[in-house]
Amino acid sequence: MTAITKSLAALVSCALAAGGLTAAGVAVLQPGTAQASSHREAPLISGQPQYDATDVYAFVSPDKPDTTTMVVNVLPFQDPAGGPNFYKFAHDARYDLHVDNNGDGQGDLLFRWTFKDHLKNGDTFLYNTGPVNSLEDATLNFTQTYDLEVIKLKHQKAVARAKLGSDLPVAPSNVGKASMPDYQKLRDQAVRKIGYSGGSTAFAGQSDDPFFLDLRVFDLLYGGDMSEVGNDTLKGYNVQSMSLQVPTSALTESKDQPVIGVWATTHRQTADGDWTQVSRLGSPLVNEVVIPRKDKDKFNASAPWDDGQFLKFVQEPELPKLVEQIYKIKAPDTPRDDLVQAFLTGVPKLNQPPNVRPAEELRLNTSIPPTGSPKRLGVLDGDNAGFPNGRRLSDDVLDIALQAMEGELLGKKNDLGDAVDENDQKFGGSFPYLALPSSGSDAKAVSKSAGQSLLNGGSGIGSSSDDNMVLAGSAAAGGGAVLLLGLGFLWMRSRRRAPRMRRH
Amino acid sequence: MVFALAAGLTATSVVIGASDGSGGSGGGQGAARGVRPAAARYEQLSGDGLARQIGAMQTHLRGEPKDAESWAGLGSAYVEQARTSGDPTRYPQAEKAFARSLSLQPRDNDVALAGRASLAAARHDFRGALRDADQALKVNSYSQGALAVRVDALVELGRYQDAYKAAEKADSLRPGIPVFTRLGYVLELRGDPAGARRVLLRAQDSATSPSDIAYVSTALGQLAWNQGEYDTARRAYSTALRAVPGYLPALEGRGRTSVADGRQKAGIRDLEAVVRRYPLPAELAALGEAYEARGDRSLARRQYSVVGTWITLARANGVATDLDSALVAADHGEVREALKAARAEWDRRRTVHTADALAWALHRNGEDEKALEYAERAAGPGYRNAAFRYHRGVIEKSLGDDKSARRHLKAALDLNPGFSPTGARAAKAALKALGGAR
C-alpha cells in the first residue's frame, strides 16, 4: 500500500492535468479500477415500486350495502417528511383489477386504470407554483389524469369493452399546508361518479397507507429482540390508491352465487411495446409468508389459473416450522387443508364458490351484510364480514394470518400478533373511506441516520440533498417494501403483558 | 491556464451521480424515524439516496446479522454506489457482503448470486459475471439483476447475437430501466441507432428517479453524438444535467459535443471540470486533444503525461493497462505499451472495441497488414463508429489501398465529423492527401 501511496503522492505533485487531484481523483487513479468506455455501466437496480401492488381490499360498502368497494394500492412508503415530495402512478403501466365470479380461477371482469401526466408550464419543473385550492388551479403545475375501462372476459379473452371514465383527475400528493391549505377539498374533487351499472364511484390518488403493522416482526426470523414491537412502522406514510365502488350485482355471477374472487395485476410496457405482467396480488401476505423468496418474481408473473404450482407451499408452510424452532409452539400437522381454504379455495359455508378451482384470490361473499362494529380479527373473532372473507381497511391481517398459520382455523387457539391493532388514522365513513394523506407539515423532523457504521468501517460517500421540488425528483421511495423478507415473520406478544381479553 | 489546487480532499467530491433528488427518499422508512428498519428489499433499491439506504441497511444488519437477503442487498447497493461514484473501495466491501449472504444462505440465494455477478462485471471479470448470472437464473429465472448482468457480460465478451437475444428475453420478462438501457446499447452495437434511440426514449419516458433520468438522457446524448447529431446530443445532456446537476458523464458528453462543433471554449471548460474530478485516461485524452486543437501543445502534453503516469503506476502494481489507456497510449504515448495492452485485452475478450484498439496499436507499431485484419473485424457487427472508420482508413492508406482508405475516411467524417478534434483533423488531411473524397 505504501508504494502506491508514494507513487500517488508523486503523481499528485507531478505536472498535473487541469489542477489538483481531489480525493476522488486519487481513488480512481488507483490501478485496478479500470474503466473502459466500451463498458457502459448501466443501472442495475430499478427501485420503481409504482409498478408493484402492495395491498388489495374488497368489502361490502358499510354505508351502501348493495355496493362493493375495491381498493388497489401501489407505491408504499411515501414519506412526506424531508420533502416536499410528490409521487405518481406510472404512465406506462396497466393497473388491472380482476374479478372471478364463478370460482374457475379465471377473471370474468377486468377493471383497468391507465394514467397520463400533464405539465401546465413546461418552463418550470415545480410540482406547484403557489397555493392550490382546487384541482383546476393553474398553480398545480403537474397533474395526472386517468382512464378507467371495464373488459368482459370469456375464457380469458376479451368479449366486450366499455370506457367508464376518461381523463378523470387524480388527487395530488399532499405537499403541505402552505401549498394545499384545504386538502380535503382536493380529495373531494377527485371522487367521481361514473356511469357504470347505474351508479358507481371512482377515486384515484394519494392516501394514508391503511396497512398497519410493526415491520420489526420480520426480525424474528433471525432471532431478533422483539421486546420493542408495537409501533406501527407504516404510520405517517402514504400510498397511491385506486378505488372503485360498484353495485354488487354488476360483479356477481347471480343472486345464488354471491362469492367473487379479486386480485390485482400490473403490466408494464416493454421496450418492444408489448405488455408484461410484473406484479400480482390478491390476499395479503401470500407472497411474503407463503411463497419462498426465490419464487416471488415467478408468482408476480403468474396467473391464479396456474396456482397449482404453488400448492405445496400452502400445504407445507415454512413459517410454523420456524415458529416451532424459535418458540417451541408445535406446528400443526400437514398438509394444511385449513390454509388451502384460507388462501386458495375460500372457506366452505363462508366464501367458497361452488366447483372452485384452487387459486390465490381475495374471496368475498357479497351476501354477508356489513357490520356496524367490525372486529379487527374478522372471522377469527366471529365477525364474518372481515378477512379472510374479503378484506376491510381496518382488518388486522397480520395478526389474522399469523394466527391462522399457527392453526387458529383448526381450533388451535393462539394469541399471536405484532401488537399493532389499528391504523394510526381514522378511516372515513363513506367512499373512498381512505384517510387523507399526511403532508410534510404533519411529519416530524427527520433525523437522518448516520452513515458511518461498524459495517463499513468509515463514513460512506455523502450525497448532497437538495430539497427543491423538481419533477425529476418524483422518485419512488426506496428503502424497502413492506414485506421484505423471504419467509415471513412472527412475533409473540410478550407473555408478561396482560393478555388481551378475547372470546372464542 | 492553471487551477488552484482543490482545497478539500473531501469524500463528497467523489459523487458523480446520484444526488438526492427530492422525492427520492431512499432509505427513508424506519431509519429516518428512529426505529430499527427492516432492510431494504433488493428490488426496491434505487439509485437515489443510496448513502441513506446503505446507512439504513447497515443499521438493520447490526441488529440482525443473520439476514442473508439484506446482506445481498447491501452488497448490491455498494456496487451501485461504486458505479455512480467511481469509488473503488466499495468493491471489496460488496464482495464481503455477498460472501456473508451466501454463507448464511448457501442454497437458492439468487439475490446474492446476481449481486456477485454485477460485482464481477464491474471489475471486468465478464466470464465470472456470466457464470454467476446463469447460476442466479437457475434459481430464479425472473431475476432482473441477473438478466441485466447477463447482457453486459455477453456484450463485453463480444457475443453480440447472444447479447441481443438475452436483452430481448430480459425485456419480455422484466421490463424496466436496467433492461431498456442495455437493450438500447446492444441495438447500437448491432448497427441499429434508430432502434437504439427508440428504446432509450422508451426508457427516458419510464424513468422517474433523477439518477435514472440522468443516466438514460446521457446515453441518448452519446448515441446522438456518435451519429454526429450534436444539437440532439446537447439537448439530451442538458436534460441529464437538469436531473442531476454536475453529473459528470453528461458534462463530459456536453464538453465533447461543444469541442466537436467548434465551441472550443465551452467544451474545454466542461472537460476541465470533468478531469478535475475524474482524471481517467479517456477523459484526460479528450481534454488534451481539445487543447491541441486549440494550438496549445504544452497543456495537451501535460494531460497525456498524466495518462503515462497512470500506465506506469498500473504496471508497477502488476495491473494490466486497460483499453482506454491503450488507445490513448497508441495516439499520444508509448506505442509499444499500447500494443501490449491491446493484445492482452484482445486475448481476454474479442469485442469490436478490443479489435479496433488492437488494429490501431498494430498500425502505430508499423504492422499494417495485421492491423487491417483487426480493423475489418471491428467493422463486422455493423457498429457505426467514426473512430473505427478513421482507424481503418488510415491503415488502408498505409497499405496503399487508396480507394478503400478514401471511402472509410470519408465515412468517418460523414458520420461524426467531430469524433475527435485531432483525429478529425488528421482524417481531413489524409483525405486531402489522397486527392479528396471521390
Coordinates of N, CA and C in Angstrom, one line a residue, chain A residues 4 7 11 15-25 27-29 31-52 77 79 85 87-88 91-92 125 215-216 219 222 224 233 235-237 268-272 276 278 293-294 297-298 301 446-448 451 453-456 460-466 468-470 472-475 477-481 483-486, chain B residues 3 5-6 9 14-15 18 20 22-25 28-30 32-33 36 38-41 43-45 51-52 58 60 62 64 66-67 69 71 78 80 83 85-88 90 93 108 110-111 118 121-122 124 140 142 144 149 156 168 171-178 180-183 185 188 198 202 205-206 208-210 213 215 242 275-276 278-280 302-303 306 309-310 313-314 317 319 322 324 353:
Chain A
I4 N 2.1 2.4 -3.3 CA 1.0 3.0 -4.1 C 0.9 4.5 -3.6
S7 N 3.7 6.6 -4.8 CA 3.6 6.9 -6.2 C 2.5 7.8 -6.5
L11 N 2.5 11.3 -8.1 CA 1.7 11.7 -9.2 C 1.0 13.0 -9.0
A15 N 3.5 17.2 -12.8 CA 2.8 18.2 -13.6 C 1.4 17.6 -13.8
L16 N 0.5 18.4 -13.4 CA -0.9 17.8 -13.4 C -1.8 18.4 -14.5
A17 N -2.8 17.6 -14.7 CA -3.8 18.0 -15.6 C -4.3 19.4 -15.3
A18 N -5.6 19.5 -15.2 CA -6.1 20.8 -15.0 C -6.3 21.1 -13.6
G19 N -5.2 21.0 -12.8 CA -5.3 21.4 -11.4 C -5.1 20.2 -10.5
G20 N -5.6 20.4 -9.3 CA -5.3 19.4 -8.3 C -6.1 18.2 -8.4
L21 N -5.6 17.1 -7.8 CA -6.3 15.9 -7.8 C -7.1 15.9 -6.5
T22 N -8.4 15.6 -6.6 CA -9.1 15.5 -5.4 C -9.0 14.1 -4.9
A23 N -9.6 13.9 -3.7 CA -9.6 12.5 -3.2 C -10.2 11.6 -4.2
A24 N -11.2 12.0 -4.9 CA -11.8 11.1 -5.9 C -10.8 10.8 -6.9
G25 N -10.1 11.8 -7.3 CA -9.1 11.6 -8.4 C -8.1 10.5 -7.9
A27 N -8.6 8.3 -5.7 CA -9.2 7.0 -5.7 C -9.3 6.4 -7.0
V28 N -9.7 7.1 -8.0 CA -9.8 6.5 -9.3 C -8.5 6.2 -10.0
L29 N -7.5 6.9 -9.5 CA -6.2 6.7 -10.0 C -5.5 5.4 -9.5
P31 N -4.6 2.0 -9.6 CA -4.7 1.0 -10.7 C -5.6 -0.2 -10.2
G32 N -6.2 -0.8 -11.1 CA -7.1 -1.9 -10.8 C -8.5 -1.4 -10.8
T33 N -8.7 -0.2 -11.0 CA -10.1 0.3 -11.2 C -10.3 0.7 -12.6
A34 N -9.9 -0.2 -13.5 CA -10.0 0.2 -14.9 C -11.4 0.5 -15.3
Q35 N -11.5 1.5 -16.1 CA -12.8 1.9 -16.7 C -12.6 1.9 -18.2
A36 N -13.5 1.3 -18.8 CA -13.4 1.3 -20.3 C -14.6 1.9 -20.9
S37 N -14.4 2.8 -21.8 CA -15.5 3.5 -22.4 C -16.5 2.5 -23.1
S38 N -15.9 1.4 -23.5 CA -16.8 0.4 -24.1 C -17.7 -0.2 -23.2
H39 N -17.3 -0.2 -21.9 CA -18.2 -0.9 -20.9 C -19.1 0.1 -20.3
R40 N -20.4 0.1 -20.8 CA -21.4 1.1 -20.3 C -21.9 0.5 -19.0
E41 N -21.6 1.1 -17.9 CA -22.2 0.5 -16.7 C -23.5 1.1 -16.4
A42 N -24.5 0.4 -16.9 CA -25.9 0.9 -16.8 C -26.4 0.6 -15.4
P43 N -27.5 1.3 -14.9 CA -28.0 1.0 -13.6 C -28.4 -0.5 -13.5
L44 N -28.2 -1.0 -12.3 CA -28.6 -2.4 -12.1 C -29.8 -2.5 -11.1
I45 N -30.1 -1.5 -10.5 CA -31.2 -1.6 -9.5 C -32.3 -0.7 -10.0
S46 N -33.5 -1.2 -10.0 CA -34.6 -0.4 -10.6 C -35.4 0.4 -9.6
G47 N -35.7 -0.1 -8.5 CA -36.3 0.6 -7.4 C -37.5 1.4 -7.9
Q48 N -38.5 0.8 -8.6 CA -39.6 1.6 -9.0 C -40.9 0.9 -8.5
P49 N -41.2 1.1 -7.2 CA -42.4 0.4 -6.6 C -43.7 0.9 -7.2
Q50 N -43.7 1.9 -8.0 CA -45.0 2.3 -8.6 C -45.7 1.3 -9.4
Y51 N -44.9 0.2 -9.8 CA -45.5 -0.9 -10.6 C -45.9 -2.1 -9.7
D52 N -45.7 -2.0 -8.4 CA -46.0 -3.1 -7.5 C -47.2 -2.9 -6.7
F77 N -44.7 3.4 1.3 CA -43.6 4.1 2.0 C -43.4 5.5 1.4
D79 N -42.9 9.0 1.8 CA -42.5 9.8 3.0 C -42.8 11.2 2.8
N85 N -42.2 16.1 -1.1 CA -42.0 15.0 -2.0 C -43.3 14.8 -2.7
Y87 N -45.5 12.0 -5.5 CA -45.4 10.7 -6.1 C -46.5 10.6 -7.2
K88 N -46.3 9.6 -8.1 CA -47.3 9.5 -9.1 C -47.4 8.0 -9.6
H91 N -47.1 6.0 -15.9 CA -47.9 6.2 -17.1 C -47.7 5.2 -18.2
D92 N -46.8 4.3 -17.9 CA -46.5 3.2 -18.9 C -46.9 1.8 -18.3
F125 N -40.0 23.3 -13.5 CA -40.1 21.9 -13.1 C -40.7 21.7 -11.7
L215 N -43.1 -3.5 11.4 CA -42.1 -4.2 10.5 C -41.1 -5.1 11.2
R216 N -40.9 -4.7 12.4 CA -39.8 -5.4 13.1 C -40.2 -6.9 13.4
D219 N -37.8 -9.2 12.0 CA -36.5 -9.5 12.6 C -36.5 -10.8 13.4
Y222 N -34.6 -13.9 12.5 CA -33.1 -14.0 12.8 C -33.0 -14.0 14.3
G224 N -34.4 -12.1 16.4 CA -34.2 -10.7 16.9 C -34.9 -10.4 18.2
T233 N -45.1 0.8 12.0 CA -43.9 1.3 11.2 C -44.4 2.0 9.9
K235 N -46.9 4.1 10.0 CA -47.5 5.3 10.5 C -46.9 6.6 9.7
G236 N -47.8 7.4 9.2 CA -47.4 8.6 8.6 C -46.9 8.4 7.1
Y237 N -46.9 7.2 6.6 CA -46.5 7.0 5.2 C -47.8 7.0 4.3
R268 N -46.4 -3.9 -17.3 CA -45.5 -2.7 -17.6 C -45.2 -2.9 -19.1
Q269 N -45.1 -1.7 -19.8 CA -44.8 -1.7 -21.2 C -43.3 -2.1 -21.4
T270 N -43.1 -3.0 -22.3 CA -41.7 -3.4 -22.6 C -41.1 -2.4 -23.7
A271 N -39.8 -2.6 -23.9 CA -39.2 -1.7 -24.9 C -39.8 -2.0 -26.3
D272 N -40.3 -3.2 -26.5 CA -40.9 -3.5 -27.8 C -42.3 -3.1 -27.9
T276 N -46.0 -6.7 -20.2 CA -45.6 -7.8 -19.4 C -46.1 -7.7 -17.9
V278 N -45.9 -7.7 -14.2 CA -44.7 -7.6 -13.3 C -45.2 -7.7 -11.8
R293 N -38.9 -17.0 -1.2 CA -38.2 -15.9 -1.8 C -37.9 -16.0 -3.3
K294 N -37.3 -17.2 -3.6 CA -36.8 -17.3 -5.0 C -37.9 -17.4 -6.0
D297 N -40.8 -13.6 -7.8 CA -40.9 -12.9 -9.1 C -41.8 -13.8 -10.0
K298 N -41.6 -15.1 -9.9 CA -42.4 -16.0 -10.7 C -43.9 -15.9 -10.3
A301 N -45.5 -12.9 -11.9 CA -45.7 -13.0 -13.3 C -46.8 -14.0 -13.7
V446 N -37.0 14.9 10.4 CA -36.4 13.6 10.2 C -34.9 13.7 10.6
S447 N -34.5 12.8 11.4 CA -33.1 12.7 11.7 C -32.5 11.7 10.8
K448 N -31.6 12.1 9.9 CA -31.0 11.1 9.0 C -30.1 10.2 9.8
G451 N -24.1 7.9 8.5 CA -23.6 6.9 7.5 C -22.5 6.0 8.1
S453 N -20.5 3.4 10.3 CA -21.0 2.3 11.0 C -19.9 1.2 11.2
L454 N -20.3 0.3 12.0 CA -19.4 -0.8 12.2 C -19.2 -1.6 10.9
L455 N -20.2 -1.5 10.1 CA -20.2 -2.4 8.9 C -19.4 -1.8 7.8
N456 N -19.3 -0.5 7.7 CA -18.5 -0.1 6.5 C -17.2 0.5 7.0
G460 N -19.6 6.7 4.7 CA -19.9 6.4 3.3 C -19.7 7.7 2.5
I461 N -20.0 7.6 1.3 CA -20.0 8.7 0.4 C -21.2 9.5 0.7
G462 N -21.1 10.7 1.0 CA -22.2 11.6 1.3 C -22.8 12.0 0.0
S463 N -24.1 12.2 -0.1 CA -24.6 12.8 -1.3 C -25.4 14.0 -0.9
S464 N -25.3 15.0 -1.8 CA -25.9 16.2 -1.4 C -27.4 16.1 -1.5
S465 N -28.1 16.6 -0.6 CA -29.6 16.6 -0.7 C -30.1 18.0 -1.0
D466 N -30.9 18.1 -2.0 CA -31.5 19.4 -2.2 C -33.0 19.2 -2.2
N468 N -35.3 21.2 -3.4 CA -36.1 21.9 -4.3 C -37.0 20.8 -5.0
M469 N -38.2 21.1 -5.1 CA -39.0 20.0 -5.7 C -38.9 20.2 -7.2
V470 N -38.3 19.2 -7.8 CA -38.3 19.2 -9.3 C -38.9 18.0 -9.8
A472 N -38.1 15.8 -11.8 CA -37.2 14.6 -11.9 C -37.2 13.9 -10.5
G473 N -37.5 14.7 -9.5 CA -37.4 14.1 -8.2 C -38.6 13.3 -7.8
S474 N -39.4 12.9 -8.7 CA -40.6 12.1 -8.3 C -40.2 10.7 -8.1
A475 N -39.1 10.5 -7.6 CA -38.6 9.1 -7.4 C -39.5 8.4 -6.4
A477 N -40.2 6.1 -3.3 CA -39.4 5.9 -2.1 C -38.7 4.6 -2.2
G478 N -37.5 4.6 -1.9 CA -36.7 3.4 -1.9 C -36.8 2.8 -0.6
G479 N -35.8 2.0 -0.2 CA -35.7 1.6 1.1 C -36.8 0.7 1.6
G480 N -37.2 -0.3 0.8 CA -37.9 -1.4 1.4 C -39.4 -1.4 1.3
A481 N -39.9 -2.4 0.7 CA -41.3 -2.6 0.6 C -41.7 -3.1 1.9
L483 N -43.1 -5.8 2.9 CA -43.0 -7.2 3.3 C -41.8 -7.7 2.6
L484 N -40.7 -7.7 3.3 CA -39.5 -7.7 2.5 C -38.8 -9.0 2.7
L485 N -39.1 -9.8 3.6 CA -38.2 -10.9 3.9 C -38.8 -12.2 3.5
G486 N -37.8 -13.0 3.1 CA -38.2 -14.2 2.4 C -39.3 -15.0 3.0
Chain B
F3 N -5.3 25.8 -12.5 CA -6.3 26.0 -11.5 C -5.7 25.9 -10.1
L5 N -5.3 24.5 -6.6 CA -5.4 23.1 -6.1 C -6.7 22.9 -5.3
A6 N -7.3 21.9 -5.6 CA -8.6 21.6 -4.9 C -8.3 21.6 -3.4
L9 N -9.9 17.7 0.3 CA -9.9 16.3 -0.2 C -11.1 15.6 0.4
V14 N -16.4 13.0 -4.5 CA -16.4 11.7 -5.3 C -17.7 11.5 -6.0
V15 N -18.7 12.1 -5.5 CA -20.1 11.8 -6.0 C -20.2 12.2 -7.5
A18 N -26.2 10.4 -8.7 CA -26.9 10.1 -7.5 C -26.9 11.2 -6.5
D20 N -29.2 13.3 -4.1 CA -30.5 13.0 -3.5 C -31.5 14.0 -4.1
S22 N -35.0 15.5 -4.8 CA -36.2 15.5 -3.9 C -37.1 14.3 -4.3
G23 N -37.7 13.8 -3.4 CA -38.7 12.7 -3.8 C -38.0 11.4 -3.8
G24 N -36.7 11.3 -3.9 CA -36.0 10.1 -3.9 C -35.7 9.7 -2.5
S25 N -36.7 9.5 -1.7 CA -36.5 9.3 -0.3 C -36.0 7.9 -0.1
G28 N -35.7 6.0 3.5 CA -36.5 6.8 4.4 C -37.2 6.0 5.5
Q29 N -37.7 4.9 5.1 CA -38.5 4.2 6.0 C -37.7 3.8 7.3
G30 N -38.4 3.9 8.4 CA -37.8 3.4 9.6 C -36.6 4.2 10.0
A32 N -35.3 6.8 9.2 CA -35.5 8.2 9.4 C -36.3 8.4 10.7
R33 N -37.0 7.4 11.1 CA -37.9 7.6 12.2 C -37.4 7.1 13.5
R36 N -35.6 0.8 14.4 CA -34.7 0.0 13.6 C -35.5 -0.5 12.4
A38 N -36.6 -2.5 8.9 CA -36.4 -3.7 8.2 C -35.6 -3.3 7.0
A39 N -34.8 -4.3 6.5 CA -33.9 -4.0 5.5 C -34.6 -3.7 4.2
A40 N -33.9 -2.9 3.3 CA -34.5 -2.6 2.0 C -34.5 -3.9 1.2
R41 N -35.6 -4.1 0.5 CA -35.7 -5.2 -0.4 C -34.8 -4.9 -1.6
E43 N -35.1 -5.4 -4.6 CA -35.8 -4.9 -5.8 C -36.1 -3.4 -5.6
Q44 N -36.2 -3.0 -4.3 CA -36.7 -1.6 -4.1 C -35.5 -0.6 -3.9
L45 N -34.3 -1.1 -4.1 CA -33.2 -0.2 -4.0 C -33.3 0.7 -5.2
A51 N -26.7 6.6 -0.2 CA -25.9 6.6 1.1 C -26.9 6.4 2.2
R52 N -28.1 7.0 2.1 CA -29.0 6.8 3.2 C -29.6 5.4 3.3
Q58 N -27.3 -0.9 6.9 CA -26.2 -1.3 7.9 C -26.8 -1.3 9.3
H60 N -29.8 -1.9 10.2 CA -30.6 -3.1 10.3 C -29.7 -4.3 10.5
R62 N -26.8 -4.6 11.7 CA -26.1 -4.6 13.0 C -27.0 -5.3 14.0
E64 N -29.6 -7.4 13.0 CA -30.0 -8.7 12.5 C -28.9 -9.2 11.6
K66 N -28.0 -12.0 10.8 CA -28.2 -13.3 10.1 C -29.1 -13.1 8.9
D67 N -29.4 -11.9 8.6 CA -30.4 -11.6 7.5 C -29.7 -11.7 6.1
E69 N -30.7 -12.0 3.0 CA -31.1 -11.2 1.9 C -30.7 -9.7 2.0
W71 N -28.0 -8.7 3.5 CA -26.5 -8.7 3.2 C -26.3 -8.6 1.7
Y78 N -23.7 -1.3 -2.6 CA -22.3 -0.9 -2.7 C -21.8 -0.9 -4.1
E80 N -23.6 -0.5 -6.8 CA -24.3 0.7 -7.4 C -23.6 2.0 -7.0
R83 N -20.5 2.3 -8.9 CA -20.8 2.7 -10.3 C -21.0 4.2 -10.5
S85 N -20.2 6.6 -8.3 CA -19.3 7.5 -7.7 C -17.8 7.3 -8.2
G86 N -17.6 6.1 -8.8 CA -16.2 5.8 -9.1 C -15.3 5.5 -7.9
D87 N -16.0 5.2 -6.8 CA -15.2 4.9 -5.6 C -14.9 3.4 -5.5
P88 N -13.7 3.0 -5.8 CA -13.4 1.5 -5.9 C -13.3 0.8 -4.6
R90 N -15.5 0.5 -2.6 CA -16.8 -0.2 -2.3 C -16.7 -1.7 -2.8
Q93 N -15.9 -4.2 -0.2 CA -17.0 -4.3 0.8 C -18.2 -5.1 0.3
D108 N -30.2 -21.6 -3.1 CA -31.3 -20.8 -3.6 C -31.1 -19.3 -3.3
D110 N -30.6 -16.4 -4.9 CA -30.4 -15.7 -6.2 C -30.0 -14.3 -6.1
V111 N -30.4 -13.6 -5.0 CA -30.1 -12.2 -4.9 C -28.6 -12.0 -4.7
S118 N -23.0 -8.9 -10.7 CA -22.8 -7.5 -11.0 C -21.4 -7.0 -10.6
A121 N -18.8 -8.1 -13.1 CA -18.9 -7.3 -14.3 C -18.2 -5.9 -14.0
A122 N -18.5 -5.3 -12.9 CA -17.9 -4.0 -12.5 C -16.4 -4.1 -12.5
H124 N -14.8 -6.1 -14.4 CA -14.4 -6.5 -15.7 C -14.0 -8.0 -15.8
N140 N -33.8 -18.4 -9.9 CA -34.9 -17.5 -10.2 C -34.8 -17.0 -11.6
Y142 N -36.6 -15.2 -13.2 CA -37.1 -13.8 -13.4 C -36.2 -12.8 -12.8
Q144 N -34.2 -9.9 -12.2 CA -33.9 -8.8 -13.1 C -32.4 -8.4 -13.1
V149 N -27.2 -8.3 -16.0 CA -25.8 -8.5 -16.0 C -25.4 -9.5 -17.1
E156 N -19.7 -7.6 -23.4 CA -18.3 -7.4 -23.2 C -17.4 -8.6 -23.6
E168 N -33.5 -9.1 -25.4 CA -34.9 -9.3 -25.8 C -35.7 -10.1 -24.7
D171 N -36.2 -8.1 -21.6 CA -37.3 -7.1 -21.9 C -38.7 -7.8 -21.7
S172 N -38.8 -9.0 -22.3 CA -40.1 -9.6 -22.2 C -40.4 -10.1 -20.8
L173 N -39.4 -10.4 -20.0 CA -39.7 -11.0 -18.6 C -39.7 -9.9 -17.6
R174 N -38.8 -8.9 -17.6 CA -38.7 -7.9 -16.6 C -38.4 -6.6 -17.2
P175 N -39.4 -6.0 -17.9 CA -39.1 -4.7 -18.4 C -38.7 -3.7 -17.3
G176 N -37.9 -2.7 -17.7 CA -37.5 -1.7 -16.7 C -36.2 -1.0 -17.1
I177 N -35.9 0.0 -16.4 CA -34.7 0.8 -16.8 C -33.4 0.0 -16.9
P178 N -33.1 -0.9 -16.0 CA -31.9 -1.7 -16.2 C -31.9 -2.5 -17.5
F180 N -34.0 -1.8 -20.4 CA -34.1 -0.9 -21.5 C -32.7 -0.3 -21.9
T181 N -32.0 0.1 -20.9 CA -30.7 0.8 -21.2 C -29.7 -0.2 -21.9
R182 N -29.8 -1.5 -21.5 CA -28.9 -2.5 -22.1 C -29.4 -2.8 -23.5
L183 N -30.7 -3.0 -23.7 CA -31.2 -3.3 -25.0 C -30.8 -2.2 -26.0
Y185 N -28.2 -0.2 -25.9 CA -26.8 -0.3 -26.3 C -26.5 -1.5 -27.2
E188 N -27.4 -0.5 -30.7 CA -26.5 0.4 -31.3 C -25.3 -0.4 -31.8
R198 N -35.1 4.5 -30.2 CA -36.5 4.2 -29.9 C -36.5 3.6 -28.4
R202 N -38.0 5.2 -24.9 CA -38.9 4.4 -24.0 C -38.4 4.5 -22.6
D205 N -38.9 7.9 -21.0 CA -40.3 8.1 -20.7 C -40.6 7.3 -19.4
S206 N -40.0 6.3 -19.1 CA -40.3 5.4 -18.0 C -39.5 5.8 -16.7
T208 N -38.1 7.7 -13.6 CA -38.7 8.6 -12.6 C -37.6 9.2 -11.7
S209 N -36.6 8.5 -11.4 CA -35.6 9.0 -10.4 C -34.6 9.8 -11.1
P210 N -34.1 10.8 -10.4 CA -33.1 11.7 -11.0 C -31.9 10.9 -11.6
I213 N -32.9 9.2 -14.8 CA -33.1 10.2 -15.9 C -31.8 10.7 -16.4
Y215 N -28.9 9.1 -16.2 CA -28.2 8.0 -17.0 C -28.8 7.9 -18.4
R242 N -30.0 18.7 -15.8 CA -31.1 19.3 -15.0 C -31.6 18.3 -13.9
V275 N -12.2 16.4 -15.7 CA -10.8 15.9 -15.3 C -10.4 16.3 -13.9
R276 N -10.9 17.5 -13.5 CA -10.6 17.8 -12.1 C -11.1 16.8 -11.1
Y278 N -12.2 13.6 -12.1 CA -12.2 12.3 -12.6 C -11.1 12.1 -13.7
P279 N -9.8 12.1 -13.2 CA -8.7 12.2 -14.2 C -8.4 10.8 -14.8
L280 N -9.2 10.3 -15.6 CA -9.0 9.0 -16.2 C -8.5 9.1 -17.7
R302 N 0.7 17.9 -21.1 CA 0.6 17.6 -19.7 C -0.6 16.6 -19.4
Q303 N -1.6 16.7 -20.2 CA -2.7 15.7 -20.0 C -2.2 14.3 -20.3
V306 N 0.0 12.7 -17.8 CA -0.7 12.1 -16.6 C -1.2 10.7 -17.0
T309 N 1.7 8.5 -16.7 CA 1.9 8.2 -15.2 C 1.0 7.1 -14.8
W310 N -0.3 7.3 -15.2 CA -1.3 6.3 -14.8 C -0.8 4.9 -15.2
L313 N 2.1 3.6 -13.2 CA 1.6 3.2 -11.9 C 1.0 1.8 -12.0
A314 N 0.1 1.7 -13.0 CA -0.6 0.4 -13.2 C 0.4 -0.7 -13.4
N317 N 2.2 -1.8 -10.4 CA 1.4 -2.6 -9.4 C 0.9 -3.9 -10.0
V319 N -0.9 -4.4 -12.7 CA -2.2 -4.4 -13.2 C -2.1 -4.1 -14.7
D322 N -5.7 -0.8 -19.2 CA -7.0 -1.1 -19.8 C -7.1 -0.5 -21.2
D324 N -8.9 1.8 -22.6 CA -8.8 3.3 -22.8 C -7.4 3.8 -22.8
H353 N -14.6 -3.3 -29.7 CA -13.7 -2.3 -29.2 C -12.3 -2.8 -29.0

